[in-house]
CSV table of C-alpha atoms in Angstrom, one decimal:
chain,number,residue,atom,x,y,z
A,22,UNK,CA,-0.3,-0.2,0.1
A,23,UNK,CA,1.6,3.6,-1.0
A,24,UNK,CA,1.8,5.9,1.9
A,25,UNK,CA,1.1,8.8,-0.8
A,26,UNK,CA,-1.8,11.1,0.0
A,27,UNK,CA,-2.4,14.0,-2.4
A,28,UNK,CA,-4.9,16.4,-1.7
A,29,UNK,CA,-6.3,18.2,-4.6
A,30,UNK,CA,-5.4,22.0,-4.3
A,31,UNK,CA,-3.1,21.6,-1.8
A,32,UNK,CA,0.6,20.0,-1.0
A,33,UNK,CA,1.5,16.3,-1.5
A,34,UNK,CA,2.2,14.1,1.8
A,35,UNK,CA,6.0,13.3,1.4
A,36,UNK,CA,6.4,9.7,0.6
A,37,UNK,CA,9.3,7.2,1.5
A,38,UNK,CA,10.1,7.8,-2.3
A,39,UNK,CA,10.9,11.3,-1.8
A,40,UNK,CA,13.1,10.3,1.4
A,41,UNK,CA,14.9,7.5,-0.7
A,42,UNK,CA,15.4,10.0,-3.5
A,43,UNK,CA,16.9,12.8,-1.2
A,44,UNK,CA,19.2,10.1,0.4
A,45,UNK,CA,20.0,8.5,-2.5
A,46,UNK,CA,19.0,4.8,-1.2
A,47,UNK,CA,16.2,2.5,-2.2
A,48,UNK,CA,12.8,2.9,-0.7
A,49,UNK,CA,13.1,-0.7,0.9
A,50,UNK,CA,16.1,1.0,2.8
A,51,UNK,CA,14.2,3.9,3.9
A,52,UNK,CA,11.7,1.4,5.5
A,53,UNK,CA,14.7,-1.0,7.0
A,54,UNK,CA,16.1,2.5,9.1
A,55,UNK,CA,12.6,3.9,9.9
A,56,UNK,CA,10.9,0.7,10.8
A,57,UNK,CA,14.1,-0.5,12.7
A,58,UNK,CA,14.5,-3.6,10.5
A,59,UNK,CA,14.3,-6.4,9.3
A,60,UNK,CA,17.4,-5.9,7.7
A,61,UNK,CA,20.5,-3.8,9.3
A,62,UNK,CA,22.0,-0.9,7.2
A,63,UNK,CA,25.3,0.9,8.0
A,64,UNK,CA,25.5,3.8,10.2
A,65,UNK,CA,26.3,6.4,7.6
A,66,UNK,CA,23.2,4.8,5.2
A,67,UNK,CA,20.6,5.2,8.7
A,68,UNK,CA,22.2,8.9,9.1
A,69,UNK,CA,21.3,10.0,5.8
A,70,UNK,CA,17.7,8.4,5.8
A,71,UNK,CA,16.9,10.3,8.9
A,72,UNK,CA,18.2,13.5,8.1
A,73,UNK,CA,16.4,13.3,4.6
A,74,UNK,CA,13.2,12.4,6.7
A,75,UNK,CA,13.9,15.2,8.9
A,76,UNK,CA,14.6,17.6,6.2
A,77,UNK,CA,11.3,17.0,4.5
A,78,UNK,CA,9.1,16.4,7.2
A,79,UNK,CA,8.7,12.8,6.3
A,80,UNK,CA,5.8,11.0,8.9
A,81,UNK,CA,4.8,7.4,8.2
A,82,UNK,CA,1.5,6.4,7.1
A,83,UNK,CA,0.3,4.8,10.5
A,84,UNK,CA,-2.5,3.3,9.4
A,85,UNK,CA,-0.9,1.9,6.5
A,86,UNK,CA,1.4,0.3,8.7
A,87,UNK,CA,-1.0,-1.1,11.1
A,88,UNK,CA,-2.8,-2.8,8.2
A,89,UNK,CA,0.2,-4.5,6.7
A,90,UNK,CA,1.8,-5.3,10.2
A,91,UNK,CA,-1.4,-6.2,12.0
A,92,UNK,CA,-1.0,-4.3,15.0
A,93,UNK,CA,-1.7,-0.3,15.4
A,94,UNK,CA,0.9,-0.2,18.2
A,95,UNK,CA,-1.7,1.5,20.4
A,96,UNK,CA,-3.1,0.3,23.4
A,97,UNK,CA,-6.4,2.0,25.0
A,98,UNK,CA,-7.0,2.6,29.0
A,99,UNK,CA,-10.6,3.6,30.4
A,100,UNK,CA,-10.4,4.7,34.1
A,101,UNK,CA,-13.2,6.2,36.3
A,102,UNK,CA,-11.5,9.3,37.6
A,103,UNK,CA,-8.3,11.2,36.6
A,104,UNK,CA,-8.4,13.0,39.4
A,105,UNK,CA,-7.7,9.9,41.7
A,106,UNK,CA,-4.0,10.0,42.5
A,107,UNK,CA,-3.8,5.9,42.3
A,108,UNK,CA,-5.1,6.1,38.9
A,109,UNK,CA,-2.8,8.9,38.0
A,110,UNK,CA,0.2,6.8,39.1
A,111,UNK,CA,-1.1,3.6,37.4
A,112,UNK,CA,-1.5,5.5,34.3
A,113,UNK,CA,2.1,6.7,34.3
A,114,UNK,CA,3.4,3.2,34.9
A,115,UNK,CA,1.3,1.7,32.2
A,116,UNK,CA,2.4,4.4,29.6
A,117,UNK,CA,6.1,4.1,30.6
A,118,UNK,CA,5.9,0.3,30.0
A,119,UNK,CA,3.8,0.6,26.7
A,120,UNK,CA,6.3,3.3,25.4
A,121,UNK,CA,9.1,0.6,26.2
A,122,UNK,CA,7.2,-2.0,24.2
A,123,UNK,CA,6.7,0.9,21.3
A,124,UNK,CA,3.1,1.5,21.7
A,125,UNK,CA,1.1,4.6,22.2
A,126,UNK,CA,-1.4,4.7,25.1
A,127,UNK,CA,-4.8,6.4,24.5
A,128,UNK,CA,-6.6,7.5,27.6
A,129,UNK,CA,-10.2,7.8,28.2
A,130,UNK,CA,-12.5,8.0,31.3
A,131,UNK,CA,-15.8,6.7,32.3
A,132,UNK,CA,-16.8,9.0,35.1
A,133,UNK,CA,-18.1,6.0,36.5
A,134,UNK,CA,-20.9,5.6,33.9
A,135,UNK,CA,-21.6,2.3,32.6
A,136,UNK,CA,-23.1,3.5,29.4
A,137,UNK,CA,-20.0,6.1,28.8
A,138,UNK,CA,-17.5,2.8,29.6
A,139,UNK,CA,-19.5,0.8,26.9
A,140,UNK,CA,-19.2,3.9,24.4
A,141,UNK,CA,-15.6,4.3,25.2
A,142,UNK,CA,-14.8,0.8,24.5
A,143,UNK,CA,-16.4,0.8,21.3
A,144,UNK,CA,-14.7,4.0,20.1
A,145,UNK,CA,-11.0,2.4,21.3
A,146,UNK,CA,-12.2,-0.9,19.3
A,147,UNK,CA,-13.0,1.2,16.1
A,148,UNK,CA,-9.7,2.9,16.3
A,149,UNK,CA,-7.8,-0.7,16.1
A,150,UNK,CA,-6.1,-0.7,19.2
A,151,UNK,CA,-4.3,-3.7,20.1
A,152,UNK,CA,-5.9,-4.1,23.8
A,153,UNK,CA,-7.8,-2.1,26.3
A,154,UNK,CA,-7.4,-1.8,29.9
A,155,UNK,CA,-10.7,-1.3,31.8
A,156,UNK,CA,-11.1,-0.6,35.5
A,157,UNK,CA,-14.7,-1.4,35.0
A,158,UNK,CA,-18.2,-0.4,36.4
A,159,UNK,CA,-19.7,-3.3,34.4
A,160,UNK,CA,-21.0,-6.6,35.3
A,161,UNK,CA,-18.6,-9.6,34.5
A,162,UNK,CA,-21.1,-10.9,31.8
A,163,UNK,CA,-21.3,-7.9,29.7
A,164,UNK,CA,-17.4,-7.3,30.0
A,165,UNK,CA,-17.0,-10.8,28.8
A,166,UNK,CA,-19.3,-10.4,25.9
A,167,UNK,CA,-17.5,-7.2,24.9
A,168,UNK,CA,-13.9,-8.7,24.6
A,169,UNK,CA,-13.0,-10.0,21.2
A,170,UNK,CA,-10.0,-11.9,19.8
A,171,UNK,CA,-9.1,-8.6,17.7
A,172,UNK,CA,-9.4,-6.2,20.7
A,173,UNK,CA,-8.9,-8.1,24.0
A,174,UNK,CA,-9.9,-6.6,27.2
A,175,UNK,CA,-7.5,-6.6,30.4
A,176,UNK,CA,-9.7,-5.8,33.4
A,177,UNK,CA,-7.8,-4.1,36.0
A,178,UNK,CA,-9.1,-4.0,39.9
A,179,UNK,CA,-11.1,-7.2,39.2
A,180,UNK,CA,-9.6,-9.8,41.5
A,181,UNK,CA,-11.3,-12.8,40.5
A,182,UNK,CA,-11.2,-15.0,37.1
A,183,UNK,CA,-13.9,-14.0,34.3
A,184,UNK,CA,-13.6,-16.2,31.3
A,185,UNK,CA,-12.3,-14.9,28.1
A,186,UNK,CA,-10.8,-11.7,29.8
A,187,UNK,CA,-7.3,-11.1,31.5
A,188,UNK,CA,-7.8,-9.7,35.0
A,189,UNK,CA,-5.0,-7.7,36.9
A,190,UNK,CA,-5.5,-6.7,40.3
A,191,UNK,CA,-4.2,-6.4,44.1
A,192,UNK,CA,-5.0,-9.0,46.3
A,193,UNK,CA,-7.5,-6.7,48.0
A,194,UNK,CA,-9.1,-9.3,50.2
A,195,UNK,CA,-5.8,-10.6,51.7
A,196,UNK,CA,-5.0,-6.6,52.3
A,197,UNK,CA,-7.9,-5.8,53.9
A,198,UNK,CA,-7.7,-9.0,56.2
A,199,UNK,CA,-4.2,-7.9,57.3
A,200,UNK,CA,-5.2,-4.5,58.2
A,201,UNK,CA,-8.1,-5.2,60.1
A,202,UNK,CA,-6.1,-7.8,62.0
A,203,UNK,CA,-3.6,-5.3,62.5
A,204,UNK,CA,-6.0,-2.8,64.3
A,205,UNK,CA,-6.9,-6.0,66.4
A,206,UNK,CA,-3.9,-6.4,67.4
A,207,UNK,CA,-3.6,-2.9,68.8
A,208,UNK,CA,-6.3,-3.9,71.0
A,209,UNK,CA,-9.1,-2.0,69.1
A,210,UNK,CA,-12.7,-3.5,69.3
A,211,UNK,CA,-14.7,-1.5,67.4
A,212,UNK,CA,-13.5,-1.3,63.8
A,213,UNK,CA,-15.4,0.4,61.1
A,214,UNK,CA,-15.1,0.5,57.2
A,215,UNK,CA,-15.4,3.3,54.8
A,216,UNK,CA,-16.4,1.5,51.4
A,217,UNK,CA,-17.3,3.2,48.0
A,218,UNK,CA,-20.3,1.1,47.3
A,219,UNK,CA,-23.1,-0.7,48.9
A,220,UNK,CA,-22.2,-3.3,51.5
A,221,UNK,CA,-24.1,-5.8,49.2
A,222,UNK,CA,-21.2,-5.3,46.5
A,223,UNK,CA,-19.0,-8.6,45.9
A,224,UNK,CA,-15.8,-6.5,46.0
A,225,UNK,CA,-13.1,-8.3,47.2
A,226,UNK,CA,-12.6,-5.9,50.1
A,227,UNK,CA,-15.8,-6.6,51.3
A,228,UNK,CA,-14.9,-10.2,51.6
A,229,UNK,CA,-11.7,-9.7,53.2
A,230,UNK,CA,-13.7,-7.6,55.8
A,231,UNK,CA,-16.1,-10.1,56.5
A,232,UNK,CA,-13.1,-12.6,56.7
A,233,UNK,CA,-11.0,-10.7,59.3
A,234,UNK,CA,-13.9,-10.5,61.8
A,235,UNK,CA,-14.8,-14.1,61.2
A,236,UNK,CA,-11.1,-15.2,61.8
A,237,UNK,CA,-11.0,-13.0,65.3
A,238,UNK,CA,-14.1,-14.6,66.1
A,239,UNK,CA,-15.8,-11.1,66.3
A,240,UNK,CA,-19.0,-9.4,64.8
A,241,UNK,CA,-18.6,-7.9,61.5
A,242,UNK,CA,-18.0,-4.3,62.0
A,243,UNK,CA,-20.2,-1.7,60.4
A,244,UNK,CA,-19.7,-0.4,57.0
A,245,UNK,CA,-20.3,3.1,56.0
A,246,UNK,CA,-20.8,3.8,52.1
A,247,UNK,CA,-18.3,6.7,51.2
A,248,UNK,CA,-18.2,6.8,47.5
A,249,UNK,CA,-14.5,6.6,47.3
A,250,UNK,CA,-14.3,10.2,47.6
A,251,UNK,CA,-13.0,12.7,50.1
A,252,UNK,CA,-16.2,14.2,50.7
A,253,UNK,CA,-17.9,10.9,51.0
A,254,UNK,CA,-15.3,9.9,53.5
A,255,UNK,CA,-15.8,12.9,55.4
A,256,UNK,CA,-19.4,12.6,55.8
A,257,UNK,CA,-19.1,8.9,56.6
A,258,UNK,CA,-16.7,9.4,59.2
A,259,UNK,CA,-19.0,12.1,60.9
A,260,UNK,CA,-21.8,9.6,60.7
A,261,UNK,CA,-19.6,6.8,62.4
A,262,UNK,CA,-18.4,9.4,65.1
A,263,UNK,CA,-21.9,10.4,65.8
A,264,UNK,CA,-23.4,7.1,66.3
A,265,UNK,CA,-24.2,5.6,69.6
A,266,UNK,CA,-21.4,2.9,69.2
A,267,UNK,CA,-18.6,5.0,68.0
A,268,UNK,CA,-15.7,3.2,66.5
A,269,UNK,CA,-12.2,3.1,68.0
A,270,UNK,CA,-10.5,2.4,64.4
A,271,UNK,CA,-11.4,3.0,60.9
A,272,UNK,CA,-10.3,1.0,57.7
A,273,UNK,CA,-10.5,3.3,54.7
A,274,UNK,CA,-11.0,1.5,51.5
A,275,UNK,CA,-8.9,4.4,49.5
A,276,UNK,CA,-6.8,7.1,50.5
A,277,UNK,CA,-9.3,9.7,49.3
A,278,UNK,CA,-11.7,8.7,51.9
A,279,UNK,CA,-9.0,8.6,54.3
A,280,UNK,CA,-8.4,12.2,53.6
A,281,UNK,CA,-12.1,12.9,54.4
A,282,UNK,CA,-12.0,10.8,57.6
A,283,UNK,CA,-8.7,12.9,58.8
A,284,UNK,CA,-10.6,16.0,58.7
A,285,UNK,CA,-13.8,14.5,60.0
A,286,UNK,CA,-11.8,12.9,63.0
A,287,UNK,CA,-10.0,16.5,63.7
A,288,UNK,CA,-13.1,18.7,63.7
A,289,UNK,CA,-14.4,16.4,66.1
A,290,UNK,CA,-11.6,17.0,68.6
A,291,UNK,CA,-10.4,13.2,68.5
A,292,UNK,CA,-6.9,12.3,68.6
A,293,UNK,CA,-5.2,10.0,66.0
A,294,UNK,CA,-4.2,7.2,67.0
A,295,UNK,CA,-4.8,7.5,70.7
A,296,UNK,CA,-8.7,8.1,70.3
A,297,UNK,CA,-9.3,6.2,67.1
A,298,UNK,CA,-6.6,4.7,64.5
A,299,UNK,CA,-6.9,4.6,60.9
A,300,UNK,CA,-5.7,2.6,58.0
A,301,UNK,CA,-5.8,3.0,54.4
A,302,UNK,CA,-5.9,1.1,51.2
A,303,UNK,CA,-3.8,2.4,48.0
A,304,UNK,CA,-0.6,4.2,49.6
A,305,UNK,CA,-0.6,7.3,47.1
A,306,UNK,CA,1.9,9.9,47.5
A,307,UNK,CA,-1.0,12.0,49.5
A,308,UNK,CA,-0.7,9.7,51.9
A,309,UNK,CA,2.7,10.5,53.2
A,310,UNK,CA,1.8,14.2,53.7
A,311,UNK,CA,-1.3,14.1,56.2
A,312,UNK,CA,-1.0,14.5,59.6
A,313,UNK,CA,-0.7,12.2,61.1
A,314,UNK,CA,1.1,10.3,58.4
A,315,UNK,CA,-1.3,7.4,57.3
A,316,UNK,CA,-0.3,3.9,57.3
A,317,UNK,CA,-1.5,2.3,54.5
A,318,UNK,CA,-1.7,-1.0,52.5
A,319,UNK,CA,0.0,0.2,49.5
A,320,UNK,CA,-0.7,-1.2,46.0
A,321,UNK,CA,1.9,-1.8,43.7
A,322,UNK,CA,1.1,0.1,40.5
A,323,UNK,CA,4.5,-0.7,38.6
A,324,UNK,CA,3.9,-4.2,39.1
A,325,UNK,CA,0.5,-4.1,38.2
A,326,UNK,CA,1.2,-2.1,35.2
A,327,UNK,CA,3.9,-4.8,34.0
A,328,UNK,CA,1.4,-7.4,34.5
A,329,UNK,CA,-1.3,-5.7,32.3
A,330,UNK,CA,1.1,-4.7,29.4
A,331,UNK,CA,2.1,-8.4,29.5
A,332,UNK,CA,-1.3,-9.8,29.4
A,333,UNK,CA,-2.1,-7.4,26.3
A,334,UNK,CA,0.9,-7.8,24.4
A,335,UNK,CA,2.0,-11.2,25.3
A,336,UNK,CA,-1.3,-13.0,26.4
A,337,UNK,CA,0.0,-16.5,25.7
A,338,UNK,CA,2.6,-16.4,28.3
A,339,UNK,CA,0.2,-14.9,31.2
A,340,UNK,CA,-2.3,-16.3,33.5
A,341,UNK,CA,-5.8,-15.2,33.0
A,342,UNK,CA,-5.7,-13.7,36.4
A,343,UNK,CA,-2.7,-12.0,38.2
A,344,UNK,CA,-2.9,-11.0,42.0
A,345,UNK,CA,-0.3,-8.5,43.3
A,346,UNK,CA,0.5,-8.5,46.9
A,347,UNK,CA,-0.3,-5.3,48.7
A,348,UNK,CA,2.7,-3.6,51.2
A,349,UNK,CA,1.8,-2.6,54.6
A,350,UNK,CA,3.6,0.8,55.2
A,351,UNK,CA,3.5,1.6,58.9
A,352,UNK,CA,3.3,5.3,59.8
A,353,UNK,CA,1.6,6.7,62.8
A,354,UNK,CA,-2.3,6.8,62.5
A,355,UNK,CA,-2.3,2.9,63.3
A,356,UNK,CA,-0.7,3.6,66.7
A,357,UNK,CA,2.7,1.9,65.6
A,358,UNK,CA,6.0,4.0,65.4
A,359,UNK,CA,6.7,5.7,62.3
A,360,UNK,CA,9.0,3.1,60.4
A,361,UNK,CA,9.1,5.0,57.4
A,362,UNK,CA,10.4,8.6,58.9
A,363,UNK,CA,13.2,6.9,60.8
A,364,UNK,CA,16.9,7.8,59.7
A,365,UNK,CA,18.9,4.7,58.5
A,366,UNK,CA,22.6,4.6,58.1
């Protein structure tokens, strides 16, 4: 297929033939240089080709290249909220790894809307991306029907297997179990949970919450719906603190909810951790600059990104479900000595 594209009445697009003519080489040699192979050329020849391409302003026809190679060298990503610092870090890590694999990352947000998410998936599929990463609001059955061999979907933050789809997630249930157990070990007896969705959700964090209490032989503590937001965490914590059975510890299912909780606790005149302990799930950069500093279950975004990119570009070599362990980072809000602030030789 030719990469010439002339517009009547306007300038013609520079072609490989133009570059070859200026560099004094064949069009095949131009392709070898700009595509990185398959045949090697001398350094002198490569330099002439690149200088000619730059002088003429030559840009390869990416659509033609995609049709010829069977790969658009593009990956799509749909997340629910660009402002969430967890997603910001994950996007950064995925983009860096995609770039190392010579792929461009196209970003979209669903704003938590199932309808908009479906539309974004269709749009990215029409663009011919090689795969789509999705932090999804859709039900499992619908996601499975949307994924196709030509445009596979890699689900993020979905810690259970789903037929026909690759899933990559932190082991959320284990992270919550360890967090609640840590609070129990500090002698806390009334632990509440801030959770973005309704308690009836099948979310692994709820599964871990229930298991932690069952393992300790205790009744399951209250769960306050907090919409994964600062405002939601603030309002939910005020509700918990004003209840007749005030908790002496809180597990927040995201850093954003924990930030809201911190404000509510301070406004109520309570001390952290003396009066109420707090542990958060995510471990984003914001958790390092609160007062007191938050003890967190930190998600390993670099490993999550690497697993996701491998699932997209090397699916035969990756399992259908990849769970990544969270790391407990001990600071002040749980009642421990802040290990992360100690000066080490």
